[in-house]
mmCIF file of C-alpha atoms in Angstrom:
data_model
loop_
_atom_site.group_PDB
_atom_site.id
_atom_site.type_symbol
_atom_site.label_atom_id
_atom_site.label_comp_id
_atom_site.label_asym_id
_atom_site.label_seq_id
_atom_site.Cartn_x
_atom_site.Cartn_y
_atom_site.Cartn_z
ATOM 1 C CA MET P 30 -22.055 -2.105 3.634
ATOM 2 C CA THR P 31 -18.199 -2.129 2.706
ATOM 3 C CA SER P 32 -15.797 0.982 2.751
ATOM 4 C CA PHE P 33 -11.594 1.869 2.689
ATOM 5 C CA GLN P 34 -10.934 5.321 3.426
ATOM 6 C CA LEU P 35 -7.004 6.622 3.685
ATOM 7 C CA THR P 36 -6.829 9.746 6.435
ATOM 8 C CA PRO P 37 -3.843 11.540 8.153
ATOM 9 C CA GLU P 38 -5.877 12.124 11.007
ATOM 10 C CA PRO P 39 -6.014 9.992 13.956
ATOM 11 C CA ILE P 40 -8.498 6.859 13.151
ATOM 12 C CA GLN P 41 -11.905 7.253 14.868
ATOM 13 C CA PRO P 42 -13.475 3.732 15.427
ATOM 14 C CA LEU P 43 -16.589 3.799 13.625
ATOM 15 C CA PHE P 44 -19.205 1.539 15.383
ATOM 16 C CA LEU P 45 -21.149 -0.661 13.608
ATOM 17 C CA ASP P 46 -25.193 -1.321 13.445
ATOM 18 C CA GLY P 47 -27.408 -3.787 12.259
ATOM 19 C CA ASN P 48 -29.671 -6.667 14.592
ATOM 20 C CA GLY P 49 -28.737 -9.250 11.889
ATOM 21 C CA ALA P 50 -25.037 -9.134 12.957
ATOM 22 C CA GLY P 51 -23.984 -11.493 16.011
ATOM 23 C CA GLY P 52 -20.244 -10.952 15.245
ATOM 24 C CA PHE P 53 -18.369 -7.760 14.971
ATOM 25 C CA VAL P 54 -15.003 -8.403 15.088
ATOM 26 C CA GLU P 55 -12.043 -5.208 15.520
ATOM 27 C CA PHE P 56 -8.793 -5.274 14.409
ATOM 28 C CA GLN P 57 -6.392 -2.860 15.063
ATOM 29 C CA GLY P 58 -2.924 -2.648 14.176
ATOM 30 C CA ARG P 59 -0.417 -0.223 16.324
ATOM 31 C CA VAL P 60 3.230 0.790 16.114
ATOM 32 C CA ARG P 61 5.721 -0.861 17.644
ATOM 33 C CA ASP P 62 8.073 -0.540 19.265
ATOM 34 C CA HIS P 63 10.519 -2.474 17.701
ATOM 35 C CA ASN P 64 11.102 -4.788 14.624
ATOM 36 C CA GLU P 65 13.629 -7.737 13.808
ATOM 37 C CA GLY P 66 15.712 -6.326 16.179
ATOM 38 C CA GLN P 67 15.890 -2.734 15.398
ATOM 39 C CA ALA P 68 14.603 -0.200 18.513
ATOM 40 C CA VAL P 69 11.738 1.891 16.314
ATOM 41 C CA ILE P 70 10.904 5.366 17.021
ATOM 42 C CA ALA P 71 8.104 6.073 14.404
ATOM 43 C CA LEU P 72 6.331 5.090 11.595
ATOM 44 C CA GLU P 73 5.671 6.830 8.607
ATOM 45 C CA TYR P 74 3.060 5.436 5.885
ATOM 46 C CA GLU P 75 2.640 7.003 1.952
ATOM 47 C CA ALA P 76 -0.568 5.621 -0.071
ATOM 48 C CA PHE P 77 -0.758 6.096 -4.216
ATOM 49 C CA ASP P 78 -4.169 7.228 -2.865
ATOM 50 C CA ASP P 79 -6.176 6.726 -5.592
ATOM 51 C CA MET P 80 -4.939 3.383 -6.060
ATOM 52 C CA ALA P 81 -4.834 2.868 -2.288
ATOM 53 C CA VAL P 82 -8.687 3.303 -2.188
ATOM 54 C CA SER P 83 -9.430 1.609 -5.483
ATOM 55 C CA GLU P 84 -7.514 -1.425 -4.738
ATOM 56 C CA GLY P 85 -8.691 -1.427 -0.953
ATOM 57 C CA GLN P 86 -12.267 -1.534 -1.801
ATOM 58 C CA ARG P 87 -12.014 -4.435 -4.103
ATOM 59 C CA LEU P 88 -10.254 -5.995 -0.820
ATOM 60 C CA VAL P 89 -13.304 -5.530 1.036
ATOM 61 C CA ASP P 90 -15.981 -6.269 -1.103
ATOM 62 C CA GLU P 91 -14.103 -9.567 -2.018
ATOM 63 C CA ALA P 92 -14.132 -10.199 1.532
ATOM 64 C CA SER P 93 -17.662 -8.984 2.128
ATOM 65 C CA GLN P 94 -19.137 -11.501 -0.360
ATOM 66 C CA LYS P 95 -16.308 -14.646 0.004
ATOM 67 C CA PHE P 96 -17.559 -14.467 4.186
ATOM 68 C CA GLY P 97 -20.623 -13.361 3.907
ATOM 69 C CA LEU P 98 -20.018 -10.129 5.886
ATOM 70 C CA LEU P 99 -22.582 -7.756 6.553
ATOM 71 C CA ASN P 100 -20.232 -4.519 7.582
ATOM 72 C CA ALA P 101 -16.833 -4.611 6.163
ATOM 73 C CA HIS P 102 -14.972 -1.146 6.733
ATOM 74 C CA VAL P 103 -11.283 0.053 6.959
ATOM 75 C CA VAL P 104 -9.809 2.815 8.008
ATOM 76 C CA HIS P 105 -5.972 3.214 6.635
ATOM 77 C CA ARG P 106 -3.761 6.169 8.461
ATOM 78 C CA THR P 107 -0.832 7.931 6.390
ATOM 79 C CA GLY P 108 1.507 10.317 6.937
ATOM 80 C CA LYS P 109 4.532 9.860 10.912
ATOM 81 C CA LEU P 110 3.174 7.995 13.718
ATOM 82 C CA ASP P 111 4.364 7.519 17.272
ATOM 83 C CA LEU P 112 4.642 4.620 19.339
ATOM 84 C CA GLY P 113 1.208 2.923 19.739
ATOM 85 C CA GLU P 114 -0.628 5.016 17.297
ATOM 86 C CA CYS P 115 -3.249 3.074 15.312
ATOM 87 C CA ALA P 116 -2.200 2.645 11.917
ATOM 88 C CA VAL P 117 -4.858 0.593 10.811
ATOM 89 C CA TRP P 118 -8.310 -0.312 11.546
ATOM 90 C CA ILE P 119 -10.427 -3.136 10.805
ATOM 91 C CA GLY P 120 -14.250 -3.460 11.323
ATOM 92 C CA VAL P 121 -16.018 -6.644 10.348
ATOM 93 C CA SER P 122 -19.730 -7.530 11.208
ATOM 94 C CA ALA P 123 -21.738 -10.829 10.126
ATOM 95 C CA ALA P 124 -24.531 -12.877 11.573
ATOM 96 C CA HIS P 125 -21.863 -15.149 13.362
ATOM 97 C CA ARG P 126 -18.169 -14.984 14.996
ATOM 98 C CA ARG P 127 -16.211 -17.686 12.604
ATOM 99 C CA GLU P 128 -17.521 -15.687 9.387
ATOM 100 C CA ALA P 129 -16.409 -12.319 11.105
ATOM 101 C CA PHE P 130 -13.334 -13.481 12.232
ATOM 102 C CA ALA P 131 -12.377 -14.824 8.910
ATOM 103 C CA GLY P 132 -13.272 -11.892 6.908
ATOM 104 C CA CYS P 133 -11.493 -10.004 9.383
ATOM 105 C CA GLU P 134 -7.896 -11.435 9.056
ATOM 106 C CA TYR P 135 -8.405 -12.257 5.302
ATOM 107 C CA ILE P 136 -8.511 -8.564 4.752
ATOM 108 C CA ILE P 137 -5.540 -7.525 7.047
ATOM 109 C CA ASP P 138 -3.704 -10.418 5.283
ATOM 110 C CA GLU P 139 -4.494 -9.197 2.085
ATOM 111 C CA LEU P 140 -4.302 -5.849 2.382
ATOM 112 C CA LYS P 141 -0.544 -5.985 3.484
ATOM 113 C CA LYS P 142 0.263 -7.746 0.552
ATOM 114 C CA ARG P 143 -1.848 -5.926 -2.183
ATOM 115 C CA VAL P 144 -3.098 -2.748 -1.135
ATOM 116 C CA PRO P 145 -0.654 0.620 -2.711
ATOM 117 C CA ILE P 146 0.753 2.078 1.104
ATOM 118 C CA TRP P 147 4.544 2.043 2.167
ATOM 119 C CA LYS P 148 5.656 1.977 5.317
ATOM 120 C CA LYS P 149 9.224 3.165 6.549
ATOM 121 C CA GLU P 150 10.728 2.621 10.228
ATOM 122 C CA HIS P 151 12.321 5.691 11.966
ATOM 123 C CA TYR P 152 15.013 3.522 13.954
ATOM 124 C CA LEU P 153 16.614 5.072 17.447
ATOM 125 C CA GLY P 154 19.595 5.600 15.825
ATOM 126 C CA GLY P 155 18.670 7.788 13.174
ATOM 127 C CA GLU P 156 18.772 5.920 9.865
ATOM 128 C CA SER P 157 15.386 4.808 8.832
ATOM 129 C CA ARG P 158 14.756 2.256 5.849
ATOM 130 C CA TRP P 159 11.260 1.238 3.485
ATOM 131 C CA ILE P 160 9.970 -2.376 4.335
ATOM 132 C CA GLY P 161 10.027 -4.796 1.965
ATOM 133 C CA CYS P 162 12.739 -3.024 -0.366
ATOM 134 C CA GLY P 163 16.107 -3.309 1.591
ATOM 135 C CA ASP P 164 19.083 -4.522 0.587
ATOM 136 C CA SER P 165 18.063 -8.374 -0.245
ATOM 137 C CA GLU P 166 15.964 -7.117 -3.090
ATOM 138 C CA VAL P 167 17.676 -5.065 -4.642
ATOM 139 C CA ALA P 168 19.761 -5.771 -7.731
ATOM 140 C CA PRO P 169 23.680 -5.778 -7.467
ATOM 141 C CA MET V 145 5.236 8.950 -27.276
ATOM 142 C CA LYS V 146 5.040 10.428 -23.829
ATOM 143 C CA VAL V 147 3.769 9.009 -20.307
ATOM 144 C CA ARG V 148 2.804 10.844 -16.722
ATOM 145 C CA VAL V 149 4.762 8.798 -14.499
ATOM 146 C CA ARG V 150 4.627 8.990 -10.306
ATOM 147 C CA TYR V 151 6.846 8.110 -8.033
ATOM 148 C CA PHE V 152 5.888 7.042 -4.171
ATOM 149 C CA ALA V 153 8.095 6.009 -1.261
ATOM 150 C CA ALA V 154 11.370 4.443 -1.746
ATOM 151 C CA LEU V 155 11.073 4.629 -5.701
ATOM 152 C CA ARG V 156 10.485 8.878 -4.806
ATOM 153 C CA GLU V 157 13.455 8.935 -3.218
ATOM 154 C CA GLN V 158 15.493 6.690 -5.493
ATOM 155 C CA THR V 159 14.782 9.240 -8.462
ATOM 156 C CA GLY V 160 14.306 12.086 -6.157
ATOM 157 C CA ILE V 161 11.379 13.279 -8.288
ATOM 158 C CA HIS V 162 7.241 12.736 -7.139
ATOM 159 C CA GLU V 163 6.160 13.000 -11.229
ATOM 160 C CA GLU V 164 7.411 13.168 -14.349
ATOM 161 C CA VAL V 165 5.855 13.625 -18.452
ATOM 162 C CA ARG V 166 8.696 11.685 -20.375
ATOM 163 C CA GLU V 167 9.275 10.991 -24.193
ATOM 164 C CA THR V 168 10.229 7.021 -23.733
ATOM 165 C CA ALA V 169 10.963 5.380 -26.408
ATOM 166 C CA GLY V 170 9.761 1.665 -24.467
ATOM 167 C CA PRO V 171 6.715 -0.096 -25.609
ATOM 168 C CA THR V 172 6.099 -1.355 -22.706
ATOM 169 C CA ALA V 173 6.233 -0.635 -18.939
ATOM 170 C CA GLN V 174 9.023 -2.997 -18.402
ATOM 171 C CA GLU V 175 11.698 -1.101 -20.665
ATOM 172 C CA LEU V 176 9.944 2.270 -19.264
ATOM 173 C CA TYR V 177 11.021 0.770 -16.103
ATOM 174 C CA GLU V 178 14.792 -0.086 -17.317
ATOM 175 C CA GLU V 179 14.939 3.508 -18.858
ATOM 176 C CA ILE V 180 14.009 4.882 -15.397
ATOM 177 C CA ARG V 181 16.558 3.109 -13.615
ATOM 178 C CA SER V 182 19.387 3.640 -15.736
ATOM 179 C CA GLU V 183 18.984 7.452 -15.639
ATOM 180 C CA TYR V 184 18.128 7.395 -12.192
ATOM 181 C CA GLY V 185 20.321 4.890 -10.681
ATOM 182 C CA VAL V 186 17.121 3.226 -8.837
ATOM 183 C CA ARG V 187 18.269 0.312 -7.038
ATOM 184 C CA LEU V 188 15.284 -1.071 -7.034
ATOM 185 C CA SER V 189 15.332 -4.116 -9.277
ATOM 186 C CA LEU V 190 11.944 -5.067 -11.701
ATOM 187 C CA ARG V 191 11.429 -8.322 -10.108
ATOM 188 C CA VAL V 192 10.473 -6.965 -6.766
ATOM 189 C CA VAL V 193 8.110 -4.029 -8.144
ATOM 190 C CA ARG V 194 4.950 -4.068 -9.940
ATOM 191 C CA SER V 195 3.508 -2.215 -12.828
ATOM 192 C CA SER V 196 0.125 0.103 -12.927
ATOM 193 C CA VAL V 197 -1.273 1.824 -15.477
ATOM 194 C CA ASN V 198 -4.262 4.293 -14.936
ATOM 195 C CA GLY V 199 -4.727 3.041 -11.051
ATOM 196 C CA GLU V 200 -4.628 -0.844 -12.401
ATOM 197 C CA PHE V 201 -2.077 -3.438 -12.289
ATOM 198 C CA VAL V 202 -0.715 -4.271 -15.254
ATOM 199 C CA ALA V 203 1.585 -7.521 -16.891
ATOM 200 C CA HIS V 204 5.224 -5.707 -17.203
ATOM 201 C CA ASP V 205 4.850 -6.411 -20.781
ATOM 202 C CA HIS V 206 1.985 -4.268 -20.512
ATOM 203 C CA GLY V 207 1.826 -2.091 -24.243
ATOM 204 C CA LEU V 208 1.419 1.779 -23.201
ATOM 205 C CA SER V 209 -0.449 4.513 -24.664
ATOM 206 C CA GLU V 210 0.327 8.391 -25.404
ATOM 207 C CA GLY V 211 -0.952 10.094 -22.220
ATOM 208 C CA ASP V 212 -0.942 7.161 -20.108
ATOM 209 C CA GLU V 213 -0.217 7.919 -16.323
ATOM 210 C CA VAL V 214 2.458 4.916 -14.957
ATOM 211 C CA VAL V 215 3.208 4.098 -11.478
ATOM 212 C CA PHE V 216 5.608 1.639 -10.521
ATOM 213 C CA ILE V 217 4.366 -0.034 -7.232
ATOM 214 C CA PRO V 218 7.517 -1.261 -4.730
ATOM 215 C CA PRO V 219 6.860 -3.767 -2.129
ATOM 216 C CA VAL V 220 4.289 -2.483 -0.519
ATOM 217 C CA ALA V 221 3.742 -2.803 3.151
ATOM 218 C CA GLY V 222 0.340 -1.339 4.891
ATOM 219 C CA GLY V 223 -1.361 -2.430 8.068
#
């Protein structure tokens, strides 16, 4: 079983079953209070919903195939999040731990590269910016 | 030809709109993006965005068709 969901509500982790699963690896990405030397007070996530779900589903299916996973589920938040909140939850199970760890890491690494979800950081000083869209990456 | 363009995140803020149906002379995604950049003064260059048409990533030189839904994807940052 695989799934990829977006939600504007606080994430409720899914609990995976299956007697064939000897390893279950869970990852939570949480809102941190600093980034690159700046004090962060909140994060805002925006998604291109349809495509985030289709690309995200493609990713979990690919990971499932590549690592022989039994289950691979992702839930990603949208909207404004406070410090400490869970922004993304990933749960992966496999017959053995090695595949479960590797599959979980692959999913979060690839999610950050190719699923159309954006993150805006809000700073203590009142400024905010979209991550990855800064001045070094804009044309003159 | 008319296409529907939707804007997200940094591009939504830089254009000031969520979406529009626009008449375009540009036969490819790249030319449409350059039209939009100059019209709205968008700062993100083509080099850092990805093109998508009808929910799938495409190359910037992908040919557009009447009624396509085009979304230019700014650098993503999920997780």
